[in-house]
mmCIF file of C-alpha atoms and ligand atoms in Angstrom:
data_model
loop_
_atom_site.group_PDB
_atom_site.id
_atom_site.type_symbol
_atom_site.label_atom_id
_atom_site.label_comp_id
_atom_site.label_asym_id
_atom_site.label_seq_id
_atom_site.Cartn_x
_atom_site.Cartn_y
_atom_site.Cartn_z
ATOM 1 C CA UNK A 24 -7.671 7.751 -52.144
ATOM 2 C CA UNK A 25 -4.065 8.038 -53.188
ATOM 3 C CA UNK A 26 -2.983 11.550 -54.114
ATOM 4 C CA UNK A 27 -2.042 12.532 -57.616
ATOM 5 C CA UNK A 28 1.403 11.359 -58.574
ATOM 6 C CA UNK A 29 3.890 14.162 -58.520
ATOM 7 C CA UNK A 30 4.795 15.199 -62.023
ATOM 8 C CA UNK A 31 1.555 13.941 -63.480
ATOM 9 C CA UNK A 32 -0.653 16.879 -62.549
ATOM 10 C CA UNK A 33 -0.709 18.118 -66.116
ATOM 11 C CA UNK A 34 -0.746 14.864 -67.981
ATOM 12 C CA UNK A 35 -4.412 15.028 -68.858
ATOM 13 C CA UNK A 36 -3.848 18.498 -70.320
ATOM 14 C CA UNK A 37 -0.869 17.514 -72.399
ATOM 15 C CA UNK A 38 -0.983 18.286 -76.117
ATOM 16 C CA UNK A 39 -1.605 15.825 -78.908
ATOM 17 C CA UNK A 40 0.438 15.932 -82.125
ATOM 18 C CA UNK A 41 -2.179 17.964 -83.993
ATOM 19 C CA UNK A 42 -2.177 20.622 -81.262
ATOM 20 C CA UNK A 43 1.616 20.694 -81.244
ATOM 21 C CA UNK A 44 1.602 21.226 -85.035
ATOM 22 C CA UNK A 45 -0.984 24.011 -84.729
ATOM 23 C CA UNK A 46 1.123 25.803 -82.117
ATOM 24 C CA UNK A 47 4.223 25.631 -84.331
ATOM 25 C CA UNK A 48 2.180 27.197 -87.129
ATOM 26 C CA UNK A 49 1.027 30.149 -85.001
ATOM 27 C CA UNK A 50 4.493 30.930 -83.630
ATOM 28 C CA UNK A 51 4.933 34.102 -85.664
ATOM 29 C CA UNK A 52 8.434 35.108 -84.580
ATOM 30 C CA UNK A 53 11.720 33.369 -83.898
ATOM 31 C CA UNK A 54 11.264 34.331 -80.242
ATOM 32 C CA UNK A 55 7.926 32.477 -80.139
ATOM 33 C CA UNK A 56 9.595 29.437 -81.673
ATOM 34 C CA UNK A 57 12.462 29.640 -79.193
ATOM 35 C CA UNK A 58 10.061 29.903 -76.239
ATOM 36 C CA UNK A 59 7.725 27.118 -77.394
ATOM 37 C CA UNK A 60 10.597 24.905 -78.595
ATOM 38 C CA UNK A 61 12.510 25.058 -75.311
ATOM 39 C CA UNK A 62 9.378 24.015 -73.408
ATOM 40 C CA UNK A 63 8.066 21.318 -75.724
ATOM 41 C CA UNK A 64 11.314 19.881 -77.117
ATOM 42 C CA UNK A 65 13.803 20.429 -74.289
ATOM 43 C CA UNK A 66 11.299 20.144 -71.409
ATOM 44 C CA UNK A 67 12.706 23.195 -69.661
ATOM 45 C CA UNK A 68 10.908 24.694 -66.676
ATOM 46 C CA UNK A 69 9.682 28.248 -67.288
ATOM 47 C CA UNK A 70 12.124 29.554 -64.697
ATOM 48 C CA UNK A 71 14.942 27.824 -66.615
ATOM 49 C CA UNK A 72 13.704 29.148 -69.956
ATOM 50 C CA UNK A 73 13.660 32.758 -68.793
ATOM 51 C CA UNK A 74 17.174 32.400 -67.372
ATOM 52 C CA UNK A 75 18.686 30.559 -70.369
ATOM 53 C CA UNK A 76 21.840 32.302 -71.626
ATOM 54 C CA UNK A 77 23.812 31.637 -74.771
ATOM 55 C CA UNK A 78 26.520 30.140 -72.552
ATOM 56 C CA UNK A 79 24.179 27.318 -71.589
ATOM 57 C CA UNK A 80 24.204 26.002 -75.157
ATOM 58 C CA UNK A 81 27.069 24.005 -76.595
ATOM 59 C CA UNK A 82 26.442 23.514 -80.313
ATOM 60 C CA UNK A 83 29.564 21.355 -80.760
ATOM 61 C CA UNK A 84 28.246 18.845 -78.255
ATOM 62 C CA UNK A 85 24.599 19.595 -79.047
ATOM 63 C CA UNK A 86 23.693 20.168 -75.428
ATOM 64 C CA UNK A 87 21.959 22.666 -73.147
ATOM 65 C CA UNK A 88 23.409 22.766 -69.640
ATOM 66 C CA UNK A 89 21.348 24.219 -66.798
ATOM 67 C CA UNK A 90 23.947 25.585 -64.374
ATOM 68 C CA UNK A 91 23.997 25.011 -60.632
ATOM 69 C CA UNK A 92 23.716 28.791 -60.091
ATOM 70 C CA UNK A 93 23.833 32.023 -62.066
ATOM 71 C CA UNK A 94 24.069 35.657 -61.063
ATOM 72 C CA UNK A 95 20.907 37.428 -62.138
ATOM 73 C CA UNK A 96 19.526 40.944 -61.867
ATOM 74 C CA UNK A 97 15.925 40.176 -62.838
ATOM 75 C CA UNK A 98 13.311 41.512 -60.396
ATOM 76 C CA UNK A 99 12.554 38.100 -58.868
ATOM 77 C CA UNK A 100 16.191 37.162 -58.323
ATOM 78 C CA UNK A 101 17.122 40.559 -56.954
ATOM 79 C CA UNK A 102 14.228 40.697 -54.506
ATOM 80 C CA UNK A 103 13.808 37.066 -53.516
ATOM 81 C CA UNK A 104 17.188 35.390 -54.082
ATOM 82 C CA UNK A 105 19.871 37.990 -53.368
ATOM 83 C CA UNK A 106 20.695 38.228 -57.063
ATOM 84 C CA UNK A 107 21.477 34.527 -57.425
ATOM 85 C CA UNK A 108 19.332 32.266 -59.570
ATOM 86 C CA UNK A 109 19.310 28.523 -58.929
ATOM 87 C CA UNK A 110 17.325 25.661 -60.504
ATOM 88 C CA UNK A 111 14.247 24.540 -58.571
ATOM 89 C CA UNK A 112 16.115 21.573 -57.078
ATOM 90 C CA UNK A 113 19.688 20.367 -57.256
ATOM 91 C CA UNK A 114 18.550 17.858 -59.888
ATOM 92 C CA UNK A 115 17.560 20.814 -62.037
ATOM 93 C CA UNK A 116 21.220 21.402 -62.859
ATOM 94 C CA UNK A 117 21.648 19.002 -65.771
ATOM 95 C CA UNK A 118 22.736 18.617 -69.377
ATOM 96 C CA UNK A 119 20.047 18.077 -72.003
ATOM 97 C CA UNK A 120 20.621 16.861 -75.572
ATOM 98 C CA UNK A 121 19.310 19.363 -78.117
ATOM 99 C CA UNK A 122 16.434 17.944 -80.192
ATOM 100 C CA UNK A 123 17.392 18.171 -83.930
ATOM 101 C CA UNK A 124 14.219 20.200 -84.569
ATOM 102 C CA UNK A 125 15.186 22.685 -81.863
ATOM 103 C CA UNK A 126 18.789 23.200 -82.978
ATOM 104 C CA UNK A 127 18.236 25.598 -85.933
ATOM 105 C CA UNK A 128 15.831 27.635 -83.760
ATOM 106 C CA UNK A 129 18.462 27.973 -81.022
ATOM 107 C CA UNK A 130 21.120 28.881 -83.578
ATOM 108 C CA UNK A 131 18.970 31.598 -85.156
ATOM 109 C CA UNK A 132 17.586 33.076 -81.927
ATOM 110 C CA UNK A 133 20.752 33.007 -79.853
ATOM 111 C CA UNK A 134 22.815 34.536 -82.673
ATOM 112 C CA UNK A 135 21.102 37.828 -81.911
ATOM 113 C CA UNK A 136 19.877 37.430 -78.327
ATOM 114 C CA UNK A 137 21.477 36.355 -75.059
ATOM 115 C CA UNK A 138 18.231 35.193 -73.496
ATOM 116 C CA UNK A 139 14.467 35.310 -73.847
ATOM 117 C CA UNK A 140 14.003 38.741 -72.270
ATOM 118 C CA UNK A 141 10.548 37.894 -70.913
ATOM 119 C CA UNK A 142 9.347 37.391 -67.355
ATOM 120 C CA UNK A 143 7.699 34.167 -66.285
ATOM 121 C CA UNK A 144 4.339 35.951 -66.303
ATOM 122 C CA UNK A 145 4.881 37.113 -69.888
ATOM 123 C CA UNK A 146 5.745 33.570 -70.958
ATOM 124 C CA UNK A 147 2.449 32.338 -69.493
ATOM 125 C CA UNK A 148 0.579 35.175 -71.204
ATOM 126 C CA UNK A 149 2.238 34.585 -74.574
ATOM 127 C CA UNK A 150 1.526 30.844 -74.469
ATOM 128 C CA UNK A 151 -2.098 31.615 -73.625
ATOM 129 C CA UNK A 152 -2.306 33.971 -76.618
ATOM 130 C CA UNK A 153 -0.750 31.389 -78.938
ATOM 131 C CA UNK A 154 -3.242 28.752 -77.766
ATOM 132 C CA UNK A 155 -6.087 31.125 -78.466
ATOM 133 C CA UNK A 156 -4.838 31.810 -81.995
ATOM 134 C CA UNK A 157 -4.282 28.075 -82.543
ATOM 135 C CA UNK A 158 -7.860 27.454 -81.325
ATOM 136 C CA UNK A 159 -6.708 25.044 -78.642
ATOM 137 C CA UNK A 160 -9.534 24.915 -76.163
ATOM 138 C CA UNK A 161 -7.638 24.151 -72.989
ATOM 139 C CA UNK A 162 -4.731 26.377 -72.142
ATOM 140 C CA UNK A 163 -1.396 24.738 -72.773
ATOM 141 C CA UNK A 164 0.197 25.951 -69.593
ATOM 142 C CA UNK A 165 3.983 25.916 -69.806
ATOM 143 C CA UNK A 166 4.308 22.992 -67.401
ATOM 144 C CA UNK A 167 1.931 20.987 -69.588
ATOM 145 C CA UNK A 168 4.342 21.469 -72.455
ATOM 146 C CA UNK A 169 7.050 20.013 -70.236
ATOM 147 C CA UNK A 170 4.713 17.130 -69.488
ATOM 148 C CA UNK A 171 4.095 16.652 -73.219
ATOM 149 C CA UNK A 172 7.873 16.500 -73.724
ATOM 150 C CA UNK A 173 8.074 13.744 -71.085
ATOM 151 C CA UNK A 174 5.230 11.799 -72.703
ATOM 152 C CA UNK A 175 6.942 11.966 -76.113
ATOM 153 C CA UNK A 176 10.213 10.669 -74.685
ATOM 154 C CA UNK A 177 8.355 7.868 -72.892
ATOM 155 C CA UNK A 178 6.662 6.913 -76.221
ATOM 156 C CA UNK A 179 10.059 6.711 -77.839
ATOM 157 C CA UNK A 180 11.256 4.229 -75.245
ATOM 158 C CA UNK A 181 13.434 6.239 -72.888
ATOM 159 C CA UNK A 182 14.298 4.596 -69.538
ATOM 160 C CA UNK A 183 12.839 6.045 -66.312
ATOM 161 C CA UNK A 184 16.310 6.918 -65.052
ATOM 162 C CA UNK A 185 17.208 8.926 -68.172
ATOM 163 C CA UNK A 186 13.824 10.636 -68.211
ATOM 164 C CA UNK A 187 14.265 11.651 -64.577
ATOM 165 C CA UNK A 188 17.675 13.098 -65.359
ATOM 166 C CA UNK A 189 16.642 15.005 -68.500
ATOM 167 C CA UNK A 190 13.560 16.567 -66.908
ATOM 168 C CA UNK A 191 15.483 17.375 -63.742
ATOM 169 C CA UNK A 192 13.158 15.611 -61.339
ATOM 170 C CA UNK A 193 14.250 14.853 -57.802
ATOM 171 C CA UNK A 194 12.394 11.569 -57.663
ATOM 172 C CA UNK A 195 12.588 8.567 -59.969
ATOM 173 C CA UNK A 196 8.889 7.964 -59.316
ATOM 174 C CA UNK A 197 7.956 11.058 -61.346
ATOM 175 C CA UNK A 198 9.599 9.562 -64.412
ATOM 176 C CA UNK A 199 8.371 6.025 -63.709
ATOM 177 C CA UNK A 200 4.797 7.292 -63.764
ATOM 178 C CA UNK A 201 5.252 8.439 -67.370
ATOM 179 C CA UNK A 202 7.046 5.342 -68.564
ATOM 180 C CA UNK A 203 4.683 2.987 -66.731
ATOM 181 C CA UNK A 204 1.511 4.528 -68.089
ATOM 182 C CA UNK A 205 2.620 4.757 -71.695
ATOM 183 C CA UNK A 206 -0.054 2.754 -73.552
ATOM 184 C CA UNK A 207 1.579 2.936 -76.988
ATOM 185 C CA UNK A 208 4.880 1.684 -75.703
ATOM 186 C CA UNK A 209 3.285 -1.138 -73.703
ATOM 187 C CA UNK A 210 1.384 -2.333 -76.786
ATOM 188 C CA UNK A 211 4.465 -2.118 -78.976
ATOM 189 C CA UNK A 212 6.538 -4.093 -76.525
ATOM 190 C CA UNK A 213 3.922 -6.803 -76.197
ATOM 191 C CA UNK A 214 3.634 -6.946 -80.013
ATOM 192 C CA UNK A 215 7.339 -7.580 -80.229
ATOM 193 C CA UNK A 216 6.971 -10.435 -77.760
ATOM 194 C CA UNK A 217 4.044 -11.939 -79.726
ATOM 195 C CA UNK A 218 5.852 -11.641 -83.057
ATOM 196 C CA UNK A 219 8.847 -13.357 -81.519
ATOM 197 C CA UNK A 220 6.653 -16.325 -80.549
ATOM 198 C CA UNK A 221 4.906 -16.808 -83.894
HETATM 199 ZN ZN1 ZN B 2 16.593 36.002 -62.406
#
């Protein structure tokens, strides 16, 4: 039996559009929207989300840049990383285009805050609470939101190489798995071929 493809572990738990809409509705504060939006629309890892600073965001270029390293005095970084935060892998340092829906949320939240101010554990807890309020039966774990982001980009026709870059994966195969198994996109592409032959 082949093992599960890396990067796909959460695919079956990813959210559908109705669940995404429900979660937006139950985000009661701008901080909730910032947290949920960065996971579902920018595909950030939780560790990246909790370390995001205003300096990562360039509104002129409409980008979020995850730095190669950042000094940090959070408990985890002080005790486990000598006060230096780094992305999970070197591919984690990347520049992401800001989704138009996310932009006003970033503008509003970052105008008054230089970061989320929550630990990774609190992000998990808050997402769990939001799912409960939204009556979503399975828990939308933060990495499933990242997976949902990847699925959406695959639907919209992104190439494997670009998807790998934007999600910060080390291996192209993680992105290929999403693009390859996108049913909607496969049917649309074959429709285009059929129409072209009529
Ligand atoms: Zn830290």
